[in-house]
Tab-separated table of C-alpha atoms and ligand atoms in Angstrom:
chain	number	residue	atom	x	y	z
A	1	UNK	CA	2.799	17.442	3.722
A	2	UNK	CA	2.754	13.674	3.540
A	3	UNK	CA	-0.136	11.211	3.176
A	4	UNK	CA	0.011	8.088	5.348
A	5	UNK	CA	-2.294	5.080	4.890
A	6	UNK	CA	-3.044	2.703	7.775
A	7	UNK	CA	-1.876	5.214	10.374
A	8	UNK	CA	-4.279	3.924	13.039
A	9	UNK	CA	-2.753	0.425	13.054
A	10	UNK	CA	0.196	-0.815	15.072
A	11	UNK	CA	3.167	0.392	13.021
A	12	UNK	CA	1.249	3.208	11.306
A	13	UNK	CA	0.192	4.847	14.577
A	14	UNK	CA	3.722	4.548	15.969
A	15	UNK	CA	4.963	6.150	12.734
A	16	UNK	CA	2.440	9.022	12.978
A	17	UNK	CA	3.343	9.691	16.634
A	18	UNK	CA	7.037	9.518	15.806
A	19	UNK	CA	6.644	11.772	12.782
A	20	UNK	CA	4.981	14.456	14.881
A	21	UNK	CA	7.842	14.162	17.380
A	22	UNK	CA	10.605	14.492	14.796
A	23	UNK	CA	9.109	16.852	12.207
A	24	UNK	CA	6.797	19.826	11.917
A	25	UNK	CA	5.542	18.756	8.500
A	26	UNK	CA	1.768	18.119	8.393
A	27	UNK	CA	0.510	14.581	7.887
A	28	UNK	CA	-2.811	13.285	6.534
A	29	UNK	CA	-3.679	9.894	7.976
A	30	UNK	CA	-6.134	7.773	5.947
A	31	UNK	CA	-7.346	4.598	7.627
A	32	UNK	CA	-10.395	2.381	7.139
A	33	UNK	CA	-10.489	1.509	10.861
A	34	UNK	CA	-10.817	-2.235	10.476
A	35	UNK	CA	-10.635	-4.348	13.657
A	36	UNK	CA	-6.881	-3.530	13.667
A	37	UNK	CA	-7.258	0.250	13.398
A	38	UNK	CA	-7.694	2.231	16.595
A	39	UNK	CA	-7.963	6.023	16.776
A	40	UNK	CA	-7.259	5.814	20.515
A	41	UNK	CA	-3.643	5.071	19.566
A	42	UNK	CA	-3.521	8.688	18.379
A	43	UNK	CA	-5.222	10.239	21.408
A	44	UNK	CA	-2.120	12.236	22.339
A	45	UNK	CA	-2.448	14.125	19.009
A	46	UNK	CA	-5.924	15.466	19.770
A	47	UNK	CA	-5.956	19.193	18.973
A	48	UNK	CA	-2.605	18.932	17.152
A	49	UNK	CA	-3.173	20.595	13.763
A	50	UNK	CA	-0.153	18.809	12.272
A	51	UNK	CA	-2.231	15.606	12.130
A	52	UNK	CA	-5.466	15.195	10.134
A	53	UNK	CA	-7.330	11.900	10.370
A	54	UNK	CA	-9.604	10.709	7.533
A	55	UNK	CA	-11.579	7.458	7.693
A	56	UNK	CA	-11.569	5.772	4.280
A	57	UNK	CA	-10.571	2.772	2.192
A	58	UNK	CA	-7.435	2.714	0.024
A	59	UNK	CA	-9.422	0.593	-2.445
A	60	UNK	CA	-11.769	3.545	-3.026
A	61	UNK	CA	-9.851	5.218	-5.839
A	62	UNK	CA	-12.156	8.259	-5.845
A	63	UNK	CA	-11.522	8.963	-2.166
A	64	UNK	CA	-7.769	8.569	-2.644
A	65	UNK	CA	-7.782	10.806	-5.738
A	66	UNK	CA	-9.752	13.516	-3.890
A	67	UNK	CA	-7.365	13.415	-0.938
A	68	UNK	CA	-4.303	13.699	-3.164
A	69	UNK	CA	-5.800	16.600	-5.122
A	70	UNK	CA	-6.948	18.413	-1.999
A	71	UNK	CA	-3.788	18.098	0.087
A	72	UNK	CA	-1.078	17.903	-2.637
A	73	UNK	CA	1.276	15.698	-0.564
A	74	UNK	CA	4.964	15.410	-1.464
A	75	UNK	CA	4.909	11.747	-0.450
A	76	UNK	CA	2.639	8.772	0.186
A	77	UNK	CA	3.699	6.319	2.900
A	78	UNK	CA	1.611	3.171	2.516
A	79	UNK	CA	1.122	0.989	5.623
A	80	UNK	CA	-2.538	0.007	5.196
A	81	UNK	CA	-2.927	-3.762	4.924
A	82	UNK	CA	-4.460	-6.863	6.371
A	83	UNK	CA	-1.453	-8.031	8.359
A	84	UNK	CA	-2.154	-11.219	10.343
A	85	UNK	CA	-0.964	-14.529	8.848
A	86	UNK	CA	-3.414	-16.676	10.866
A	87	UNK	CA	-6.371	-14.573	9.700
A	88	UNK	CA	-5.163	-14.933	6.099
A	89	UNK	CA	-5.276	-18.718	6.557
A	90	UNK	CA	-8.819	-18.580	7.955
A	91	UNK	CA	-10.056	-16.171	5.235
A	92	UNK	CA	-7.767	-14.850	2.474
A	93	UNK	CA	-10.374	-12.693	0.672
A	94	UNK	CA	-9.813	-9.461	2.647
A	95	UNK	CA	-6.069	-9.834	2.054
A	96	UNK	CA	-6.541	-9.969	-1.702
A	97	UNK	CA	-8.934	-7.025	-1.587
A	98	UNK	CA	-6.864	-4.664	0.571
A	99	UNK	CA	-3.291	-5.745	-0.026
A	100	UNK	CA	-3.536	-6.301	-3.779
A	101	UNK	CA	-6.615	-4.465	-5.113
A	102	UNK	CA	-6.253	-1.673	-2.534
A	103	UNK	CA	-2.569	-1.130	-3.344
A	104	UNK	CA	-3.391	-1.179	-7.058
A	105	UNK	CA	-6.105	1.491	-6.654
A	106	UNK	CA	-3.826	3.613	-4.501
A	107	UNK	CA	-1.108	3.320	-7.158
A	108	UNK	CA	-3.588	4.329	-9.859
A	109	UNK	CA	-4.751	7.376	-7.884
A	110	UNK	CA	-1.117	8.301	-7.162
A	111	UNK	CA	-0.074	7.864	-10.796
A	112	UNK	CA	-2.844	10.224	-11.948
A	113	UNK	CA	-1.913	12.768	-9.257
A	114	UNK	CA	1.810	12.498	-10.066
A	115	UNK	CA	1.074	13.436	-13.697
A	116	UNK	CA	-0.502	16.724	-12.541
A	117	UNK	CA	2.644	17.822	-10.670
A	118	UNK	CA	5.172	20.206	-12.207
A	119	UNK	CA	8.697	18.949	-12.908
A	120	UNK	CA	10.129	20.168	-9.586
A	121	UNK	CA	7.325	18.561	-7.563
A	122	UNK	CA	7.683	15.334	-9.564
A	123	UNK	CA	11.400	15.194	-8.804
A	124	UNK	CA	10.711	15.570	-5.091
A	125	UNK	CA	7.734	13.160	-4.959
A	126	UNK	CA	8.046	9.711	-3.314
A	127	UNK	CA	5.709	6.720	-2.887
A	128	UNK	CA	6.977	4.533	-0.043
A	129	UNK	CA	5.528	1.020	0.139
A	130	UNK	CA	5.872	-0.704	3.517
A	131	UNK	CA	6.351	-4.434	3.061
A	132	UNK	CA	7.575	-7.503	4.868
A	133	UNK	CA	10.413	-10.034	4.949
A	134	UNK	CA	7.787	-12.809	4.583
A	135	UNK	CA	7.767	-12.310	0.790
A	136	UNK	CA	11.135	-14.114	0.685
A	137	UNK	CA	9.716	-17.347	2.147
A	138	UNK	CA	11.346	-19.523	4.774
A	139	UNK	CA	15.058	-20.049	5.567
A	140	UNK	CA	16.838	-23.256	6.563
A	141	UNK	CA	18.935	-23.101	9.761
A	142	UNK	CA	22.263	-22.488	7.971
A	143	UNK	CA	20.976	-20.206	5.180
A	144	UNK	CA	22.280	-16.649	5.096
A	145	UNK	CA	19.796	-13.905	6.033
A	146	UNK	CA	17.568	-12.386	3.331
A	147	UNK	CA	19.156	-9.692	1.199
A	148	UNK	CA	17.294	-7.522	-1.317
A	149	UNK	CA	18.481	-9.986	-4.001
A	150	UNK	CA	16.641	-13.026	-2.606
A	151	UNK	CA	13.917	-14.389	-4.849
A	152	UNK	CA	10.294	-14.084	-3.767
A	153	UNK	CA	8.827	-17.326	-2.344
A	154	UNK	CA	5.766	-16.282	-0.316
A	155	UNK	CA	4.098	-19.177	1.506
A	156	UNK	CA	0.920	-17.824	3.143
A	157	UNK	CA	-2.014	-15.974	1.607
A	158	UNK	CA	-0.810	-12.911	3.571
A	159	UNK	CA	2.754	-13.017	2.251
A	160	UNK	CA	1.532	-13.837	-1.271
A	161	UNK	CA	-0.726	-10.773	-1.200
A	162	UNK	CA	2.142	-8.590	0.035
A	163	UNK	CA	4.441	-10.031	-2.645
A	164	UNK	CA	1.840	-9.197	-5.296
A	165	UNK	CA	1.631	-5.631	-4.003
A	166	UNK	CA	5.443	-5.316	-4.031
A	167	UNK	CA	5.453	-6.414	-7.686
A	168	UNK	CA	2.788	-3.849	-8.594
A	169	UNK	CA	4.801	-1.104	-6.927
A	170	UNK	CA	7.926	-2.195	-8.792
A	171	UNK	CA	6.020	-2.231	-12.098
A	172	UNK	CA	4.685	1.305	-11.550
A	173	UNK	CA	8.269	2.497	-11.281
A	174	UNK	CA	9.504	0.540	-14.269
A	175	UNK	CA	6.564	1.322	-16.549
A	176	UNK	CA	5.296	4.735	-15.441
A	177	UNK	CA	8.348	6.196	-13.734
A	178	UNK	CA	6.567	6.598	-10.388
A	179	UNK	CA	9.342	7.318	-7.830
A	180	UNK	CA	8.704	4.375	-5.524
A	181	UNK	CA	10.642	3.052	-2.532
A	182	UNK	CA	9.957	-0.322	-0.916
A	183	UNK	CA	10.973	-1.456	2.554
A	184	UNK	CA	10.874	-5.140	3.578
A	185	UNK	CA	10.977	-5.352	7.344
A	186	UNK	CA	11.177	-8.190	9.852
A	187	UNK	CA	8.806	-8.737	12.816
A	188	UNK	CA	8.021	-5.595	14.788
A	189	UNK	CA	7.025	-5.358	18.443
A	190	UNK	CA	6.266	-2.522	20.847
A	191	UNK	CA	3.393	-0.290	22.041
A	192	UNK	CA	-0.080	-0.488	20.413
A	193	UNK	CA	0.600	-3.980	19.011
A	194	UNK	CA	-2.779	-5.697	18.598
A	195	UNK	CA	-2.937	-8.748	20.918
A	196	UNK	CA	-3.538	-11.240	18.128
A	197	UNK	CA	0.227	-11.297	17.393
A	198	UNK	CA	2.737	-13.379	19.375
A	199	UNK	CA	4.300	-10.857	21.785
A	200	UNK	CA	1.225	-8.863	22.878
A	201	UNK	CA	-0.923	-12.033	22.956
A	202	UNK	CA	1.524	-13.715	25.344
A	203	UNK	CA	1.647	-10.651	27.614
A	204	UNK	CA	-2.129	-10.191	27.850
A	205	UNK	CA	-2.839	-13.930	28.195
A	206	UNK	CA	-0.190	-14.291	30.910
A	207	UNK	CA	-1.672	-11.417	32.912
A	208	UNK	CA	-5.174	-12.851	32.485
A	209	UNK	CA	-4.057	-16.259	33.773
A	210	UNK	CA	-4.787	-17.867	30.389
A	211	UNK	CA	-2.717	-20.465	28.462
A	212	UNK	CA	0.233	-19.185	26.390
A	213	UNK	CA	-0.363	-21.026	23.068
A	214	UNK	CA	2.955	-21.910	21.414
A	215	UNK	CA	2.493	-23.298	17.892
A	216	UNK	CA	4.219	-26.605	17.075
A	217	UNK	CA	7.604	-27.076	18.776
A	218	UNK	CA	8.090	-23.325	19.358
A	219	UNK	CA	11.436	-23.449	17.536
A	220	UNK	CA	10.378	-21.242	14.603
A	221	UNK	CA	12.673	-18.235	14.337
A	222	UNK	CA	11.701	-14.606	13.791
A	223	UNK	CA	13.978	-11.543	13.608
A	224	UNK	CA	12.609	-8.886	15.976
A	225	UNK	CA	12.757	-5.111	15.595
A	226	UNK	CA	11.393	-2.545	18.053
A	227	UNK	CA	8.706	-0.580	16.233
A	228	UNK	CA	10.239	2.896	16.592
A	229	UNK	CA	13.369	1.551	14.877
A	230	UNK	CA	11.185	0.560	11.919
A	231	UNK	CA	9.729	4.096	11.969
A	232	UNK	CA	13.195	5.683	11.899
A	233	UNK	CA	14.170	3.405	8.991
A	234	UNK	CA	11.118	4.517	7.015
A	235	UNK	CA	11.853	8.187	7.714
A	236	UNK	CA	15.434	7.652	6.532
A	237	UNK	CA	14.434	5.789	3.345
A	238	UNK	CA	11.879	8.505	2.569
A	239	UNK	CA	14.563	11.123	3.032
A	240	UNK	CA	17.476	9.532	1.216
A	241	UNK	CA	16.404	6.313	-0.547
A	242	UNK	CA	16.913	5.938	-4.290
A	243	UNK	CA	13.656	5.647	-6.264
A	244	UNK	CA	13.111	2.118	-7.580
A	245	UNK	CA	15.252	0.573	-4.829
A	246	UNK	CA	14.158	-1.796	-2.076
A	247	UNK	CA	15.613	-1.768	1.439
A	248	UNK	CA	15.563	-4.646	3.930
A	249	UNK	CA	15.031	-3.500	7.523
A	250	UNK	CA	15.841	-5.677	10.533
A	251	UNK	CA	17.319	-5.694	13.978
A	252	UNK	CA	19.781	-8.604	13.859
A	253	UNK	CA	17.675	-10.238	16.574
A	254	UNK	CA	16.889	-13.800	15.509
A	255	UNK	CA	15.097	-15.693	18.257
A	256	UNK	CA	13.033	-18.894	18.512
A	257	UNK	CA	9.442	-18.271	19.604
A	258	UNK	CA	9.782	-20.288	22.802
A	259	UNK	CA	12.683	-18.066	23.895
A	260	UNK	CA	10.507	-14.969	23.321
A	261	UNK	CA	7.696	-16.472	25.408
A	262	UNK	CA	10.073	-17.439	28.240
A	263	UNK	CA	11.635	-13.948	28.190
A	264	UNK	CA	8.178	-12.377	28.536
A	265	UNK	CA	7.390	-14.742	31.429
A	266	UNK	CA	10.655	-13.847	33.172
A	267	UNK	CA	9.967	-10.106	32.804
A	268	UNK	CA	6.451	-10.519	34.165
A	269	UNK	CA	7.767	-12.661	37.045
A	270	UNK	CA	9.988	-9.681	37.901
A	271	UNK	CA	7.610	-6.785	37.206
A	272	UNK	CA	4.216	-8.288	38.153
A	273	UNK	CA	4.905	-11.471	40.198
A	274	UNK	CA	1.997	-13.879	40.580
A	275	UNK	CA	0.415	-13.834	44.023
A	276	UNK	CA	0.808	-17.617	44.399
A	277	UNK	CA	4.570	-17.325	43.864
A	278	UNK	CA	4.646	-19.516	40.722
A	279	UNK	CA	6.162	-18.481	37.398
A	280	UNK	CA	4.137	-17.453	34.322
A	281	UNK	CA	6.039	-20.193	32.446
A	282	UNK	CA	3.550	-22.626	34.027
A	283	UNK	CA	0.930	-21.236	31.611
A	284	UNK	CA	2.911	-22.238	28.467
A	285	UNK	CA	0.886	-24.657	26.345
A	286	UNK	CA	2.126	-26.246	23.108
A	287	UNK	CA	-0.712	-26.336	20.542
A	288	UNK	CA	-1.276	-27.516	16.954
A	289	UNK	CA	1.019	-25.747	14.508
A	290	UNK	CA	0.034	-23.057	11.982
A	291	UNK	CA	-0.541	-24.672	8.529
A	292	UNK	CA	2.385	-23.951	6.197
A	293	UNK	CA	4.285	-22.331	9.077
A	294	UNK	CA	7.502	-20.623	7.891
A	295	UNK	CA	10.395	-21.968	9.955
A	296	UNK	CA	12.825	-19.058	9.945
A	297	UNK	CA	13.087	-15.429	8.832
A	298	UNK	CA	16.242	-13.323	9.108
A	299	UNK	CA	17.016	-9.952	7.576
A	300	UNK	CA	20.387	-8.789	6.322
A	301	UNK	CA	20.090	-5.023	6.798
A	302	UNK	CA	23.563	-4.232	5.425
A	303	UNK	CA	22.275	-2.195	2.474
A	304	UNK	CA	20.245	0.316	4.502
A	305	UNK	CA	23.108	0.537	7.009
A	306	UNK	CA	25.849	1.078	4.427
A	307	UNK	CA	23.938	3.251	1.953
A	308	UNK	CA	21.697	5.278	4.269
A	309	UNK	CA	23.496	5.015	7.618
A	310	UNK	CA	20.448	3.542	9.426
A	311	UNK	CA	20.776	1.187	12.364
A	312	UNK	CA	18.396	0.269	15.193
A	313	UNK	CA	18.592	2.179	18.474
A	314	UNK	CA	17.114	-0.584	20.670
A	315	UNK	CA	18.551	-3.962	21.578
A	316	UNK	CA	16.070	-6.801	22.031
A	317	UNK	CA	16.607	-6.664	25.814
A	318	UNK	CA	15.797	-2.956	26.025
A	319	UNK	CA	12.887	-3.160	23.572
A	320	UNK	CA	11.138	-6.142	25.139
A	321	UNK	CA	11.423	-4.672	28.637
A	322	UNK	CA	9.877	-1.385	27.426
A	323	UNK	CA	7.129	-3.341	25.667
A	324	UNK	CA	6.160	-5.462	28.670
A	325	UNK	CA	6.167	-2.330	30.849
A	326	UNK	CA	3.969	-0.507	28.288
A	327	UNK	CA	1.328	-3.261	28.456
A	328	UNK	CA	1.450	-3.224	32.263
A	329	UNK	CA	0.900	0.546	32.191
A	330	UNK	CA	-1.901	0.458	29.584
A	331	UNK	CA	-4.464	-1.999	30.934
A	332	UNK	CA	-7.248	0.334	29.698
A	333	UNK	CA	-5.982	0.146	26.103
A	334	UNK	CA	-5.822	-3.654	26.325
A	335	UNK	CA	-9.369	-3.879	27.738
A	336	UNK	CA	-10.688	-1.576	25.007
A	337	UNK	CA	-9.219	-3.603	22.105
A	338	UNK	CA	-10.448	-6.909	23.550
A	339	UNK	CA	-13.959	-6.274	22.252
A	340	UNK	CA	-16.529	-8.894	21.216
A	341	UNK	CA	-14.924	-9.153	17.764
A	342	UNK	CA	-11.545	-9.877	19.368
A	343	UNK	CA	-13.043	-12.668	21.470
A	344	UNK	CA	-14.641	-14.181	18.363
A	345	UNK	CA	-11.211	-14.288	16.687
A	346	UNK	CA	-9.592	-15.913	19.721
A	347	UNK	CA	-12.278	-18.617	19.658
A	348	UNK	CA	-11.915	-19.129	15.888
A	349	UNK	CA	-8.129	-19.463	16.010
A	350	UNK	CA	-7.497	-21.288	19.284
A	351	UNK	CA	-10.594	-23.291	20.298
A	352	UNK	CA	-9.904	-26.115	17.825
A	353	UNK	CA	-6.112	-26.272	18.301
A	354	UNK	CA	-5.352	-29.454	20.206
A	355	UNK	CA	-2.925	-29.064	23.068
B	1	LIG	P1	-2.071	-3.563	11.473
B	1	LIG	O1	-2.938	-4.703	11.079
B	1	LIG	O2	-1.802	-3.312	12.926
B	1	LIG	O3	-2.661	-2.201	10.905
B	1	LIG	C1	-3.172	-2.096	9.598
B	1	LIG	C2	-3.927	-0.779	9.493
B	1	LIG	O4	-4.415	-0.656	8.149
B	1	LIG	C3	-5.155	-0.696	10.416
B	1	LIG	O5	-5.203	0.562	11.043
B	1	LIG	C4	-6.330	-0.878	9.473
B	1	LIG	O6	-7.508	-0.212	9.897
B	1	LIG	C5	-5.776	-0.265	8.193
B	1	LIG	N1	-6.440	-0.789	6.977
B	1	LIG	C6	-6.685	-2.094	6.680
B	1	LIG	N2	-7.317	-2.166	5.498
B	1	LIG	C7	-7.440	-0.889	5.028
B	1	LIG	C8	-7.980	-0.325	3.853
B	1	LIG	N3	-8.541	-1.096	2.913
B	1	LIG	N4	-7.934	1.020	3.677
B	1	LIG	C9	-7.380	1.798	4.650
B	1	LIG	N5	-6.867	1.324	5.796
B	1	LIG	C10	-6.888	-0.012	5.984
B	1	LIG	O7	-0.721	-3.773	10.676
B	1	LIG	P2	0.779	-3.402	11.092
B	1	LIG	O8	1.355	-4.532	11.830
B	1	LIG	O9	0.807	-2.052	11.661
B	1	LIG	O10	1.458	-3.401	9.628
B	1	LIG	C11	1.506	-2.220	8.856
B	1	LIG	C12	2.212	-2.524	7.547
B	1	LIG	O11	3.528	-2.972	7.817
B	1	LIG	C13	1.539	-3.610	6.725
B	1	LIG	O12	1.619	-3.253	5.367
B	1	LIG	C14	2.369	-4.855	7.017
B	1	LIG	O13	2.333	-5.745	5.927
B	1	LIG	C15	3.740	-4.241	7.195
B	1	LIG	N6	4.670	-4.972	8.069
B	1	LIG	C16	4.294	-5.357	9.318
B	1	LIG	C17	5.217	-5.983	10.153
B	1	LIG	C18	4.855	-6.399	11.558
B	1	LIG	O14	5.656	-7.069	12.217
B	1	LIG	N7	3.689	-6.021	12.088
B	1	LIG	C19	6.518	-6.219	9.685
B	1	LIG	C20	6.864	-5.826	8.384
B	1	LIG	C21	5.932	-5.191	7.594
B	2	LIG	O1	7.955	-10.989	9.433
B	2	LIG	C1	7.133	-9.853	9.367
B	2	LIG	C2	5.718	-10.256	9.659
B	2	LIG	O2	5.652	-10.511	11.056
B	2	LIG	C3	4.693	-9.207	9.254
B	2	LIG	O3	4.721	-9.048	7.859
B	2	LIG	C4	3.282	-9.628	9.702
B	2	LIG	O4	2.351	-8.599	9.401
B	2	LIG	C5	3.316	-9.854	11.193
B	2	LIG	O5	2.053	-10.296	11.649
B	2	LIG	C6	4.392	-10.866	11.568
B	2	LIG	O6	4.021	-12.208	11.068
B	2	LIG	P1	4.283	-13.517	11.952
B	2	LIG	O7	3.393	-14.573	11.498
B	2	LIG	O8	5.737	-13.804	12.054
B	2	LIG	O9	3.823	-12.903	13.387
B	2	LIG	P2	2.939	-13.544	14.581
B	2	LIG	O10	3.078	-12.608	15.736
B	2	LIG	O11	1.575	-13.897	14.136
B	2	LIG	O12	3.705	-14.885	14.917
B	2	LIG	C7	5.085	-14.854	15.290
B	2	LIG	C8	5.513	-16.283	15.519
B	2	LIG	O13	4.848	-16.796	16.684
B	2	LIG	C9	5.140	-17.219	14.382
B	2	LIG	O14	6.169	-18.191	14.225
B	2	LIG	C10	3.865	-17.896	14.875
B	2	LIG	C11	4.061	-17.943	16.376
B	2	LIG	N1	2.827	-17.875	17.199
B	2	LIG	C12	1.957	-16.860	16.949
B	2	LIG	C13	0.794	-16.740	17.645
B	2	LIG	C14	-0.188	-15.620	17.365
B	2	LIG	C15	2.598	-18.801	18.195
B	2	LIG	O15	3.404	-19.702	18.462
B	2	LIG	N2	1.431	-18.667	18.914
B	2	LIG	C16	0.509	-17.712	18.663
B	2	LIG	O16	-0.548	-17.687	19.346
């Protein structure tokens, strides 16, 4: 079996659902259930014995050690993290605690467990660390896309905490021989994406008749990947990646934010036209920029394509249409995640941004 951390979050829950679709191998899913974790994402697995959910903190080394000893997984796939850049700007502490200290404790528990395995089990064992392209910093317009050889230049507390965790993972391979794999992926989008991030926020705000807050000039570029393509990349790296190696994952879909917002508006105009006949683009509102905002990310995914034969299945057009349709079909999920705590965050992040 495999042990997954953070499997109730956006990418983690998509990975768990996808895993159960593609494999019969059991999976233990450890998640703290922070504001970003949602067991309802996994509702379709109720009664499915392949999936076991455990609520817990990766920073609790005792809990992690007990789980590893009890279930004897052949792999750990580590998603759990604080993941939102704006929240890391408002309050970095949780990012240091989970992304750095938590990863360290998980590595320590895994190192101790790894030592108890026999030679055959050690050879088969893998620790896969899920990371981000943000560790590489920001690109200028004409720069080539990030390869695995780019230096680390993290700019936000979030990306700095992820960079620190990547370095710890690397060191545990170099020093202790832990068979680690690291993936650095670009921006994901798709079902179960918490509506604090650009794409789901724009969809739910548009439908609620609220402003669509575009930071700065809206010309910052992100490289978008449909979430199930990230899941298939992780499955492939777990299966065939070389221990100690890192793999960049991306969809060759660089787009300025304002284009993303206008695409969402156009899809909503088609799929859920406003009763007054106007376009959702009328709700676009330019607001004060994010401090230290990275201008451009772009992933060169040549290595994973050439060495492991992975490529994305979705184009941006197909993925964004599916995503908008998913949010239209899951109004209950949206209402459930927009709890009091969500509203507090929206006030904290947007109330003081001048238009
Ligand atoms: P998310 O915020 O949606 O989910 C994070 C999950 O981790 C939640 O379920 C939360 O409850 C859990 N968690 C947080 N702290 C924990 C702790 N201390 N112990 C156990 N569980 C804890 O994040 P996401 O967008 O799904 O990202 C998952 C991973 O992928 C992260 O490591 C992130 O850095 C990385 N990543 C994300 C993207 C993206 O576009 N979202 C892109 C590349 C990499
Ligand atoms: O690149 C991978 C990273 O992508 C992941 O590591 C992070 O976990 C994930 O959150 C994401 O980070 P970003 O900061 O790129 O994602 P976000 O959705 O927050 O913002 C995307 C872009 O949209 C960014 O340029 C900021 C902008 N934006 C965002 C919000 C929430 C706006 O213009 N308005 C907004 O309200």
